[in-house]
mmCIF file of C-alpha atoms in Angstrom:
data_model
loop_
_atom_site.group_PDB
_atom_site.id
_atom_site.type_symbol
_atom_site.label_atom_id
_atom_site.label_comp_id
_atom_site.label_asym_id
_atom_site.label_seq_id
_atom_site.Cartn_x
_atom_site.Cartn_y
_atom_site.Cartn_z
ATOM 1 C CA MET A 13 115.423 159.187 -90.464
ATOM 2 C CA LYS A 14 115.696 162.502 -90.011
ATOM 3 C CA MET A 15 114.215 163.827 -86.439
ATOM 4 C CA THR A 16 112.249 167.473 -86.483
ATOM 5 C CA VAL A 17 113.522 169.926 -84.411
ATOM 6 C CA THR A 18 110.161 169.536 -81.971
ATOM 7 C CA ALA A 19 111.264 166.397 -81.781
ATOM 8 C CA MET A 20 115.178 166.764 -80.707
ATOM 9 C CA VAL A 21 114.000 169.299 -77.929
ATOM 10 C CA LEU A 22 111.679 166.810 -76.517
ATOM 11 C CA ALA A 23 114.465 164.455 -76.619
ATOM 12 C CA LEU A 24 116.541 166.137 -75.237
ATOM 13 C CA SER A 25 114.678 167.622 -72.246
ATOM 14 C CA ALA A 26 113.623 164.032 -71.750
ATOM 15 C CA GLY A 27 116.873 163.321 -71.186
ATOM 16 C CA ALA A 28 117.767 166.005 -69.017
ATOM 17 C CA VAL A 29 115.307 165.431 -66.900
ATOM 18 C CA PHE A 30 116.414 161.493 -66.545
ATOM 19 C CA ALA A 31 120.003 162.990 -65.280
ATOM 20 C CA GLU A 32 118.333 165.200 -62.748
ATOM 21 C CA ASP A 33 116.053 161.738 -61.881
ATOM 22 C CA LYS A 34 119.335 159.880 -61.540
ATOM 23 C CA VAL A 35 120.351 160.214 -57.465
ATOM 24 C CA THR A 36 123.677 158.971 -56.251
ATOM 25 C CA ILE A 37 124.491 157.123 -53.292
ATOM 26 C CA GLU A 38 127.862 156.525 -51.654
ATOM 27 C CA PHE A 39 128.402 152.881 -49.988
ATOM 28 C CA ALA A 40 131.318 151.799 -47.810
ATOM 29 C CA TYR A 41 131.726 148.366 -46.769
ATOM 30 C CA PRO A 42 134.751 145.585 -45.632
ATOM 31 C CA TYR A 43 136.773 143.365 -46.718
ATOM 32 C CA SER A 44 137.183 143.347 -50.322
ATOM 33 C CA HIS A 45 138.723 140.000 -51.382
ATOM 34 C CA LEU A 46 135.055 138.579 -49.473
ATOM 35 C CA PHE A 47 132.507 140.942 -50.904
ATOM 36 C CA ASP A 48 134.051 142.129 -54.307
ATOM 37 C CA VAL A 49 132.843 139.308 -55.934
ATOM 38 C CA THR A 50 129.030 139.696 -54.316
ATOM 39 C CA TYR A 51 128.532 143.010 -54.791
ATOM 40 C CA GLU A 52 129.499 142.537 -58.284
ATOM 41 C CA ALA A 53 127.094 139.864 -58.788
ATOM 42 C CA MET A 54 123.853 141.722 -56.850
ATOM 43 C CA MET A 55 124.501 145.342 -59.605
ATOM 44 C CA PRO A 56 123.465 143.800 -62.478
ATOM 45 C CA ALA A 57 119.972 143.585 -61.401
ATOM 46 C CA PHE A 58 120.054 146.265 -59.205
ATOM 47 C CA ARG A 59 120.694 148.649 -61.785
ATOM 48 C CA GLU A 60 117.979 146.336 -64.071
ATOM 49 C CA ALA A 61 115.433 147.253 -61.009
ATOM 50 C CA HIS A 62 117.064 150.728 -60.053
ATOM 51 C CA PRO A 63 117.946 152.517 -63.286
ATOM 52 C CA ASN A 64 117.929 155.565 -62.078
ATOM 53 C CA ILE A 65 120.564 154.777 -58.807
ATOM 54 C CA GLU A 66 124.093 155.598 -58.873
ATOM 55 C CA VAL A 67 125.725 152.980 -56.262
ATOM 56 C CA LYS A 68 129.383 155.073 -55.594
ATOM 57 C CA PHE A 69 131.765 152.673 -53.620
ATOM 58 C CA ARG A 70 134.393 154.350 -51.495
ATOM 59 C CA ALA A 71 137.447 152.041 -50.770
ATOM 60 C CA THR A 72 136.622 149.128 -48.563
ATOM 61 C CA TYR A 73 137.205 149.320 -45.130
ATOM 62 C CA GLU A 74 140.340 147.091 -44.036
ATOM 63 C CA SER A 75 138.620 145.139 -40.973
ATOM 64 C CA TYR A 76 135.700 146.241 -38.550
ATOM 65 C CA GLU A 77 137.594 148.018 -36.738
ATOM 66 C CA ASP A 78 139.124 150.178 -39.038
ATOM 67 C CA GLY A 79 135.211 150.024 -40.429
ATOM 68 C CA THR A 80 134.782 152.523 -37.248
ATOM 69 C CA ASN A 81 137.441 154.252 -36.930
ATOM 70 C CA THR A 82 136.489 155.354 -40.650
ATOM 71 C CA VAL A 83 132.921 156.008 -40.002
ATOM 72 C CA LEU A 84 133.949 157.991 -36.475
ATOM 73 C CA ARG A 85 136.225 159.984 -38.533
ATOM 74 C CA GLU A 86 134.138 161.026 -41.476
ATOM 75 C CA ALA A 87 131.519 161.963 -38.963
ATOM 76 C CA VAL A 88 133.863 164.894 -37.407
ATOM 77 C CA ALA A 89 135.029 165.502 -40.845
ATOM 78 C CA GLY A 90 130.858 165.681 -42.051
ATOM 79 C CA ASN A 91 131.849 163.128 -45.016
ATOM 80 C CA LEU A 92 129.847 160.153 -44.076
ATOM 81 C CA PRO A 93 128.716 157.488 -46.472
ATOM 82 C CA ASP A 94 124.691 157.454 -47.323
ATOM 83 C CA VAL A 95 124.416 153.637 -46.004
ATOM 84 C CA THR A 96 127.953 151.720 -44.132
ATOM 85 C CA MET A 97 128.318 148.322 -43.709
ATOM 86 C CA GLN A 98 129.625 147.527 -39.976
ATOM 87 C CA GLY A 99 130.126 144.295 -37.892
ATOM 88 C CA LEU A 100 127.727 143.407 -35.843
ATOM 89 C CA ASN A 101 129.879 144.231 -32.572
ATOM 90 C CA ARG A 102 130.706 148.199 -34.377
ATOM 91 C CA GLN A 103 127.149 148.812 -34.040
ATOM 92 C CA ALA A 104 126.596 149.935 -30.630
ATOM 93 C CA PRO A 105 129.271 153.392 -30.735
ATOM 94 C CA LEU A 106 127.789 154.596 -34.065
ATOM 95 C CA ILE A 107 124.327 154.430 -32.357
ATOM 96 C CA ASP A 108 125.221 156.211 -29.101
ATOM 97 C CA LYS A 109 126.832 158.410 -31.156
ATOM 98 C CA GLY A 110 124.305 159.128 -33.515
ATOM 99 C CA ILE A 111 125.459 157.974 -36.614
ATOM 100 C CA ALA A 112 123.249 155.397 -37.272
ATOM 101 C CA GLN A 113 119.774 156.290 -37.837
ATOM 102 C CA SER A 114 116.906 154.573 -37.549
ATOM 103 C CA LEU A 115 114.976 152.778 -40.003
ATOM 104 C CA GLU A 116 111.804 152.057 -37.984
ATOM 105 C CA PRO A 117 109.855 155.070 -40.226
ATOM 106 C CA PHE A 118 111.094 153.587 -43.789
ATOM 107 C CA ILE A 119 110.069 149.788 -42.005
ATOM 108 C CA ALA A 120 106.797 151.310 -40.770
ATOM 109 C CA ALA A 121 106.125 152.685 -44.725
ATOM 110 C CA GLU A 122 106.684 149.059 -46.436
ATOM 111 C CA ALA A 123 103.625 146.911 -47.039
ATOM 112 C CA ASP A 124 105.703 143.452 -47.044
ATOM 113 C CA PHE A 125 108.730 143.693 -44.937
ATOM 114 C CA GLU A 126 107.913 140.831 -42.557
ATOM 115 C CA LYS A 127 107.266 138.906 -45.891
ATOM 116 C CA ASP A 128 110.128 139.904 -47.260
ATOM 117 C CA GLY A 129 112.507 138.077 -44.894
ATOM 118 C CA TYR A 130 112.311 140.587 -42.577
ATOM 119 C CA HIS A 131 111.254 138.609 -39.137
ATOM 120 C CA ASP A 132 112.184 139.593 -35.862
ATOM 121 C CA ALA A 133 114.743 136.978 -35.281
ATOM 122 C CA MET A 134 117.068 138.829 -38.074
ATOM 123 C CA LEU A 135 116.175 142.250 -36.532
ATOM 124 C CA SER A 136 117.500 141.517 -32.910
ATOM 125 C CA LEU A 137 120.671 141.369 -34.387
ATOM 126 C CA SER A 138 120.272 145.280 -35.189
ATOM 127 C CA THR A 139 117.634 145.697 -32.354
ATOM 128 C CA PHE A 140 118.630 148.434 -29.224
ATOM 129 C CA ASP A 141 117.000 149.633 -27.189
ATOM 130 C CA ASP A 142 113.428 148.512 -29.080
ATOM 131 C CA THR A 143 114.617 149.959 -32.343
ATOM 132 C CA VAL A 144 115.512 148.383 -35.783
ATOM 133 C CA TYR A 145 119.262 150.474 -37.073
ATOM 134 C CA GLY A 146 120.430 148.295 -39.073
ATOM 135 C CA LEU A 147 119.472 144.405 -41.575
ATOM 136 C CA PRO A 148 121.748 142.469 -41.048
ATOM 137 C CA PHE A 149 123.869 141.243 -44.317
ATOM 138 C CA SER A 150 125.575 137.987 -43.235
ATOM 139 C CA VAL A 151 126.126 135.938 -40.630
ATOM 140 C CA SER A 152 129.112 133.598 -39.588
ATOM 141 C CA LEU A 153 130.251 131.180 -37.560
ATOM 142 C CA PRO A 154 133.849 130.030 -36.687
ATOM 143 C CA VAL A 155 134.805 126.469 -38.627
ATOM 144 C CA GLY A 156 137.935 124.248 -39.228
ATOM 145 C CA TYR A 157 139.089 124.312 -42.420
ATOM 146 C CA TYR A 158 140.929 121.143 -43.536
ATOM 147 C CA ASN A 159 143.168 119.731 -46.078
ATOM 148 C CA MET A 160 142.454 116.184 -45.974
ATOM 149 C CA ASP A 161 145.333 115.308 -48.723
ATOM 150 C CA ILE A 162 148.094 116.885 -45.596
ATOM 151 C CA LEU A 163 145.266 115.212 -43.065
ATOM 152 C CA ARG A 164 145.812 111.537 -44.533
ATOM 153 C CA GLU A 165 149.773 111.858 -45.944
ATOM 154 C CA GLY A 166 150.256 113.385 -42.105
ATOM 155 C CA GLY A 167 148.265 110.190 -40.399
ATOM 156 C CA ILE A 168 144.540 111.772 -39.916
ATOM 157 C CA GLU A 169 141.860 110.058 -41.014
ATOM 158 C CA ALA A 170 139.012 111.711 -38.417
ATOM 159 C CA LEU A 171 138.482 115.332 -38.011
ATOM 160 C CA PRO A 172 138.955 116.268 -34.549
ATOM 161 C CA GLN A 173 135.895 117.816 -32.018
ATOM 162 C CA THR A 174 137.900 118.898 -28.998
ATOM 163 C CA TRP A 175 141.029 121.065 -29.057
ATOM 164 C CA ASP A 176 142.402 117.887 -27.021
ATOM 165 C CA GLU A 177 142.387 116.289 -30.660
ATOM 166 C CA VAL A 178 143.058 118.889 -32.683
ATOM 167 C CA ILE A 179 146.680 118.810 -30.871
ATOM 168 C CA ALA A 180 147.076 115.206 -30.993
ATOM 169 C CA ALA A 181 146.335 115.886 -34.636
ATOM 170 C CA CYS A 182 148.501 118.072 -34.479
ATOM 171 C CA LYS A 183 151.409 116.295 -32.807
ATOM 172 C CA THR A 184 151.444 112.702 -35.397
ATOM 173 C CA MET A 185 151.048 114.935 -38.183
ATOM 174 C CA LYS A 186 154.832 116.712 -37.137
ATOM 175 C CA ALA A 187 156.008 113.012 -36.635
ATOM 176 C CA ASN A 188 155.024 112.198 -40.139
ATOM 177 C CA GLY A 189 156.764 114.766 -41.655
ATOM 178 C CA ILE A 190 153.486 117.825 -42.127
ATOM 179 C CA ASP A 191 155.631 120.696 -41.474
ATOM 180 C CA ASN A 192 152.813 123.350 -40.261
ATOM 181 C CA PRO A 193 149.569 121.209 -39.680
ATOM 182 C CA ILE A 194 147.344 124.936 -38.781
ATOM 183 C CA PHE A 195 146.488 127.638 -38.138
ATOM 184 C CA TRP A 196 144.308 128.732 -35.374
ATOM 185 C CA GLY A 197 142.326 132.158 -35.526
ATOM 186 C CA TRP A 198 143.573 134.127 -33.003
ATOM 187 C CA ASN A 199 144.303 137.542 -35.304
ATOM 188 C CA ILE A 200 140.653 137.245 -36.301
ATOM 189 C CA THR A 201 138.147 140.853 -35.866
ATOM 190 C CA GLY A 202 136.964 141.597 -32.898
ATOM 191 C CA ASN A 203 138.683 138.816 -30.658
ATOM 192 C CA TRP A 204 136.135 136.959 -32.182
ATOM 193 C CA PHE A 205 137.847 133.664 -31.375
ATOM 194 C CA MET A 206 138.567 134.771 -27.312
ATOM 195 C CA GLN A 207 134.853 135.043 -27.779
ATOM 196 C CA ALA A 208 134.285 131.518 -28.818
ATOM 197 C CA LEU A 209 136.524 129.949 -26.568
ATOM 198 C CA LEU A 210 134.212 132.114 -23.514
ATOM 199 C CA TRP A 211 130.915 130.952 -25.021
ATOM 200 C CA SER A 212 132.356 127.613 -25.433
ATOM 201 C CA GLN A 213 131.961 127.155 -21.485
ATOM 202 C CA ASP A 214 128.954 129.269 -22.196
ATOM 203 C CA LYS A 215 129.846 132.456 -20.783
ATOM 204 C CA ALA A 216 130.113 136.404 -22.238
ATOM 205 C CA ILE A 217 132.904 138.289 -22.553
ATOM 206 C CA VAL A 218 130.289 141.175 -21.504
ATOM 207 C CA GLU A 219 128.241 140.792 -18.768
ATOM 208 C CA ASN A 220 126.086 143.893 -16.973
ATOM 209 C CA GLY A 221 128.761 146.165 -18.806
ATOM 210 C CA THR A 222 131.170 144.516 -17.015
ATOM 211 C CA VAL A 223 134.391 142.722 -18.901
ATOM 212 C CA THR A 224 134.706 139.180 -17.216
ATOM 213 C CA LEU A 225 138.402 138.908 -18.146
ATOM 214 C CA ASP A 226 138.793 138.213 -14.268
ATOM 215 C CA SER A 227 136.497 135.065 -14.576
ATOM 216 C CA PRO A 228 137.908 131.386 -14.153
ATOM 217 C CA GLU A 229 136.870 130.962 -18.059
ATOM 218 C CA THR A 230 138.923 133.289 -19.535
ATOM 219 C CA LEU A 231 142.198 131.639 -17.421
ATOM 220 C CA VAL A 232 140.710 128.411 -19.004
ATOM 221 C CA ALA A 233 140.340 130.325 -22.774
ATOM 222 C CA LEU A 234 144.313 131.788 -22.468
ATOM 223 C CA GLU A 235 145.729 128.614 -21.309
ATOM 224 C CA GLN A 236 143.930 126.480 -24.189
ATOM 225 C CA MET A 237 145.077 129.026 -26.470
ATOM 226 C CA GLN A 238 148.745 128.750 -25.095
ATOM 227 C CA GLU A 239 148.023 124.718 -25.060
ATOM 228 C CA ILE A 240 147.236 125.468 -29.524
ATOM 229 C CA PHE A 241 150.519 127.415 -30.091
ATOM 230 C CA ALA A 242 152.467 125.474 -28.493
ATOM 231 C CA GLU A 243 152.299 121.865 -28.733
ATOM 232 C CA CYS A 244 151.106 122.487 -32.752
ATOM 233 C CA GLU A 245 154.296 125.290 -32.639
ATOM 234 C CA MET A 246 151.607 127.461 -34.892
ATOM 235 C CA LYS A 247 153.856 129.466 -37.029
ATOM 236 C CA ASN A 248 152.626 133.587 -36.565
ATOM 237 C CA LEU A 249 151.199 134.293 -39.395
ATOM 238 C CA GLU A 250 149.232 137.115 -41.024
ATOM 239 C CA TRP A 251 145.829 136.551 -41.157
ATOM 240 C CA LYS A 252 145.811 137.237 -45.179
ATOM 241 C CA ALA A 253 149.220 134.810 -45.209
ATOM 242 C CA ALA A 254 147.812 132.659 -43.739
ATOM 243 C CA LEU A 255 144.522 132.119 -45.420
ATOM 244 C CA ALA A 256 146.334 132.256 -48.478
ATOM 245 C CA SER A 257 148.963 129.639 -47.410
ATOM 246 C CA PHE A 258 146.140 126.995 -46.620
ATOM 247 C CA SER A 259 144.573 128.378 -49.803
ATOM 248 C CA ALA A 260 147.392 127.299 -51.338
ATOM 249 C CA GLY A 261 148.069 123.697 -49.988
ATOM 250 C CA GLU A 262 150.582 123.916 -47.349
ATOM 251 C CA ILE A 263 148.855 124.124 -44.030
ATOM 252 C CA GLY A 264 146.510 121.039 -42.684
ATOM 253 C CA MET A 265 143.864 122.368 -40.760
ATOM 254 C CA MET A 266 143.040 126.156 -40.126
ATOM 255 C CA PHE A 267 140.137 127.197 -37.822
ATOM 256 C CA TRP A 268 138.231 130.522 -39.525
ATOM 257 C CA SER A 269 135.094 132.126 -40.231
ATOM 258 C CA THR A 270 132.868 130.690 -42.606
ATOM 259 C CA SER A 271 133.164 133.561 -44.321
ATOM 260 C CA ALA A 272 136.229 132.784 -46.148
ATOM 261 C CA LEU A 273 134.998 129.422 -47.423
ATOM 262 C CA GLY A 274 133.903 131.044 -51.446
ATOM 263 C CA ALA A 275 137.358 133.220 -51.140
ATOM 264 C CA VAL A 276 139.399 129.508 -50.334
ATOM 265 C CA GLU A 277 137.414 127.666 -52.851
ATOM 266 C CA ARG A 278 138.580 129.823 -55.831
ATOM 267 C CA SER A 279 142.069 130.271 -54.774
ATOM 268 C CA GLN A 280 142.192 126.722 -53.685
ATOM 269 C CA GLY A 281 144.915 124.493 -54.705
ATOM 270 C CA ASP A 282 144.847 120.912 -56.157
ATOM 271 C CA PHE A 283 143.786 119.005 -52.686
ATOM 272 C CA GLU A 284 140.415 118.001 -50.922
ATOM 273 C CA LEU A 285 138.542 120.666 -48.591
ATOM 274 C CA VAL A 286 136.565 119.571 -46.240
ATOM 275 C CA THR A 287 134.872 121.771 -44.086
ATOM 276 C CA GLY A 288 133.784 120.012 -39.829
ATOM 277 C CA PRO A 289 132.251 121.973 -36.555
ATOM 278 C CA PHE A 290 134.469 124.400 -34.629
ATOM 279 C CA PRO A 291 136.230 121.628 -31.881
ATOM 280 C CA GLY A 292 135.281 122.020 -28.433
ATOM 281 C CA LEU A 293 137.088 122.133 -24.762
ATOM 282 C CA ASP A 294 135.573 119.306 -23.474
ATOM 283 C CA GLY A 295 132.865 117.860 -26.170
ATOM 284 C CA ALA A 296 130.674 120.424 -28.769
ATOM 285 C CA PRO A 297 130.977 124.254 -27.279
ATOM 286 C CA MET A 298 128.052 124.905 -25.703
ATOM 287 C CA GLY A 299 127.725 128.666 -27.423
ATOM 288 C CA LEU A 300 129.731 129.970 -30.486
ATOM 289 C CA PRO A 301 129.217 134.209 -31.244
ATOM 290 C CA ALA A 302 127.332 135.144 -34.684
ATOM 291 C CA GLY A 303 130.137 136.786 -36.699
ATOM 292 C CA GLY A 304 129.109 139.117 -39.456
ATOM 293 C CA ASN A 305 127.592 142.575 -40.576
ATOM 294 C CA ALA A 306 124.708 144.748 -41.160
ATOM 295 C CA ALA A 307 124.160 148.202 -43.398
ATOM 296 C CA MET A 308 123.040 151.121 -41.577
ATOM 297 C CA LEU A 309 121.857 154.222 -42.920
ATOM 298 C CA THR A 310 124.065 157.451 -41.922
ATOM 299 C CA SER A 311 123.256 159.607 -44.564
ATOM 300 C CA THR A 312 123.566 163.550 -43.866
ATOM 301 C CA SER A 313 121.930 163.670 -46.560
ATOM 302 C CA ASP A 314 118.451 166.736 -46.683
ATOM 303 C CA ASP A 315 117.174 165.589 -49.773
ATOM 304 C CA PRO A 316 114.762 162.783 -49.489
ATOM 305 C CA ALA A 317 115.677 161.330 -52.773
ATOM 306 C CA VAL A 318 118.485 160.608 -51.466
ATOM 307 C CA ARG A 319 117.788 159.255 -47.994
ATOM 308 C CA ASP A 320 114.517 156.965 -50.267
ATOM 309 C CA ALA A 321 117.600 155.504 -52.647
ATOM 310 C CA ALA A 322 120.082 154.788 -49.786
ATOM 311 C CA TRP A 323 117.154 152.867 -47.984
ATOM 312 C CA THR A 324 116.397 151.253 -51.744
ATOM 313 C CA TRP A 325 119.704 150.058 -52.020
ATOM 314 C CA LEU A 326 120.335 148.890 -47.813
ATOM 315 C CA LYS A 327 116.963 147.128 -48.654
ATOM 316 C CA TYR A 328 117.646 145.798 -51.917
ATOM 317 C CA ILE A 329 121.654 143.984 -50.498
ATOM 318 C CA THR A 330 119.830 142.214 -47.213
ATOM 319 C CA SER A 331 116.553 141.186 -49.381
ATOM 320 C CA GLY A 332 115.962 137.275 -49.986
ATOM 321 C CA ASP A 333 117.700 137.673 -54.041
ATOM 322 C CA GLY A 334 120.357 140.331 -52.038
ATOM 323 C CA ALA A 335 121.489 138.055 -49.571
ATOM 324 C CA ALA A 336 121.667 134.506 -51.085
ATOM 325 C CA GLU A 337 123.908 135.856 -53.837
ATOM 326 C CA VAL A 338 126.363 136.363 -50.274
ATOM 327 C CA ALA A 339 125.727 132.464 -49.634
ATOM 328 C CA LYS A 340 126.497 131.844 -52.815
ATOM 329 C CA THR A 341 129.815 134.155 -53.365
ATOM 330 C CA THR A 342 131.258 133.357 -49.671
ATOM 331 C CA GLY A 343 130.584 131.556 -46.879
ATOM 332 C CA TYR A 344 128.518 133.649 -45.007
ATOM 333 C CA MET A 345 124.644 133.039 -44.110
ATOM 334 C CA PRO A 346 122.144 135.109 -44.675
ATOM 335 C CA PRO A 347 120.182 136.417 -42.006
ATOM 336 C CA ASN A 348 116.463 136.967 -44.409
ATOM 337 C CA LYS A 349 114.790 134.559 -44.094
ATOM 338 C CA ALA A 350 113.768 134.254 -47.975
ATOM 339 C CA ALA A 351 116.833 133.844 -48.643
ATOM 340 C CA ASN A 352 117.367 130.050 -46.822
ATOM 341 C CA GLU A 353 114.233 128.715 -47.494
ATOM 342 C CA ILE A 354 113.190 129.732 -50.698
ATOM 343 C CA ILE A 355 115.584 130.856 -53.003
ATOM 344 C CA LEU A 356 118.864 128.754 -51.328
ATOM 345 C CA ALA A 357 116.438 126.098 -50.889
ATOM 346 C CA ASN A 358 118.866 123.339 -52.687
ATOM 347 C CA PHE A 359 121.607 125.302 -52.355
ATOM 348 C CA TYR A 360 123.316 124.051 -48.875
ATOM 349 C CA GLU A 361 122.740 120.246 -50.016
ATOM 350 C CA GLN A 362 124.293 120.533 -52.887
ATOM 351 C CA ASN A 363 127.158 122.581 -50.758
ATOM 352 C CA PRO A 364 127.952 120.311 -48.012
ATOM 353 C CA ASN A 365 131.285 122.655 -46.809
ATOM 354 C CA LYS A 366 129.077 125.627 -47.023
ATOM 355 C CA GLN A 367 126.168 123.431 -44.765
ATOM 356 C CA THR A 368 128.460 123.009 -41.511
ATOM 357 C CA ALA A 369 127.790 126.088 -40.230
ATOM 358 C CA VAL A 370 124.404 126.547 -40.930
ATOM 359 C CA ASP A 371 124.247 123.234 -38.422
ATOM 360 C CA GLN A 372 125.879 125.495 -35.351
ATOM 361 C CA LEU A 373 123.426 128.202 -35.804
ATOM 362 C CA PRO A 374 122.171 126.286 -32.668
ATOM 363 C CA LEU A 375 125.000 127.847 -30.699
ATOM 364 C CA LEU A 376 124.921 131.220 -31.842
ATOM 365 C CA ARG A 377 125.040 133.989 -29.605
ATOM 366 C CA ASP A 378 126.244 137.617 -29.612
ATOM 367 C CA TRP A 379 129.484 138.636 -30.893
ATOM 368 C CA LEU A 380 129.534 141.587 -27.601
ATOM 369 C CA ALA A 381 131.391 144.676 -27.613
ATOM 370 C CA TYR A 382 133.086 146.096 -25.233
ATOM 371 C CA PRO A 383 131.207 148.972 -23.105
ATOM 372 C CA GLY A 384 132.055 153.167 -23.265
ATOM 373 C CA GLU A 385 133.809 155.045 -25.757
ATOM 374 C CA ASN A 386 137.010 152.690 -25.090
ATOM 375 C CA GLY A 387 135.903 149.517 -26.736
ATOM 376 C CA LEU A 388 138.605 149.425 -29.580
ATOM 377 C CA ALA A 389 141.323 150.005 -27.262
ATOM 378 C CA ILE A 390 139.946 147.223 -25.386
ATOM 379 C CA THR A 391 139.958 145.079 -28.249
ATOM 380 C CA GLN A 392 143.647 146.192 -29.014
ATOM 381 C CA VAL A 393 144.556 145.621 -25.429
ATOM 382 C CA ILE A 394 143.366 141.296 -25.791
ATOM 383 C CA TYR A 395 144.367 141.147 -29.323
ATOM 384 C CA ASP A 396 148.141 142.294 -28.137
ATOM 385 C CA SER A 397 148.077 139.904 -24.963
ATOM 386 C CA ILE A 398 147.354 136.870 -27.505
ATOM 387 C CA GLU A 399 149.551 138.011 -29.697
ATOM 388 C CA ARG A 400 152.112 137.570 -26.810
ATOM 389 C CA ILE A 401 150.958 134.260 -26.040
ATOM 390 C CA VAL A 402 152.255 133.278 -30.094
ATOM 391 C CA THR A 403 154.835 134.693 -29.869
ATOM 392 C CA GLY A 404 155.781 132.994 -26.488
ATOM 393 C CA ASP A 405 156.750 135.862 -24.941
ATOM 394 C CA ALA A 406 153.691 135.343 -22.132
ATOM 395 C CA THR A 407 154.213 131.559 -20.229
ATOM 396 C CA ASP A 408 152.261 132.819 -17.187
ATOM 397 C CA MET A 409 148.728 132.744 -18.550
ATOM 398 C CA GLU A 410 147.254 133.881 -14.486
ATOM 399 C CA GLU A 411 150.084 136.451 -14.758
ATOM 400 C CA LEU A 412 149.173 138.391 -18.234
ATOM 401 C CA GLN A 413 145.208 137.251 -17.377
ATOM 402 C CA GLN A 414 145.658 139.550 -14.173
ATOM 403 C CA GLU A 415 147.813 142.401 -16.876
ATOM 404 C CA MET A 416 144.895 141.764 -18.896
ATOM 405 C CA VAL A 417 142.265 143.038 -16.135
ATOM 406 C CA GLU A 418 144.254 145.541 -14.673
ATOM 407 C CA GLU A 419 144.799 147.474 -18.336
ATOM 408 C CA VAL A 420 140.604 146.807 -19.281
ATOM 409 C CA ALA A 421 140.298 148.757 -16.201
ATOM 410 C CA ASP A 422 141.342 151.641 -16.880
ATOM 411 C CA LEU A 423 139.556 151.933 -20.135
ATOM 412 C CA LEU A 424 136.408 150.772 -18.593
ATOM 413 C CA PRO A 425 133.463 154.087 -17.833
ATOM 414 C CA ASN A 426 133.925 153.176 -15.035
ATOM 415 C CA GLY A 427 137.318 152.276 -14.156
#
């Protein structure tokens, strides 16, 4: 069929208009090994619903710390993404520096925001001074991963409920020929497991702007770590190597974030995998820190179309449909009410290993950021101190605690 010249002109004009209407936004997120599959699952439905928006994915952040450092550098260089995914404990620095922008104007323009699953409990994770700066995307809690084949071979039938029981299980397994009974995730991002041991005692690592490393609870946490590492003869594995080793069926027990469950299952060897609640110091933990991340608007564009497109993307990935993909492809729990109560109504019943973290939700506590400009440096001080326990370089926990207190004090705004 031949087209007239007029028809051809009209078709070309329509194509030009469509090209002009196409809006490109840039997006950056952490942990490609966890989330690549999530965004791949989301994109077809998003493209169908919003064909005029192109999402350009930037290089993924290695960790939450890397994500914060990267955005801080990009702010200086004037090269910020339109939307960034940041750890729940890393939102405050971007707000303090005016990098993350209030979402209140966008929320106010939404007709049924709460009905879409965005309720106060969810928004509180990213609310500062009564202003919403982010929409939480995923929430995680620490859990135990167990290779039941190795445990049974090592003489263990019941999952341990306390760290003393974990240590006893290690010794039994070692006595029965199990070379590598445990990996305990001390090197997870943001001193998360340190905070887990403190919250287990109902103690926050930051209180009234002060880091509580001089507390009796901190000494208990350090001594508990020392016992686990030494008594279990734990190998000092880099965290990615530890996840790969557990997935390959080489480690009996792994204590890590539920976030990695999807990745572990996708690469799992031929063994029975069971998850269990995070053990406590003396009975069940009194609290546990909420891990996870939130989507934040950092666009510097003056174009309303770009900013609207960034909001559309940000809202979609945290909506019921978007957040449901988080649960399906990872071990994270979506904080969106619509995802959990409607879309995923039968999901956890069919996926009991992912139910473990949901059962621990009553223990949810804040994952706390350290105050001042040196928050990331304080994170590194604590990381380095724990590594000294793992390697055996530090053996006196009271002495190590005092060193930590002094080093961190030098980094705090008030000394």
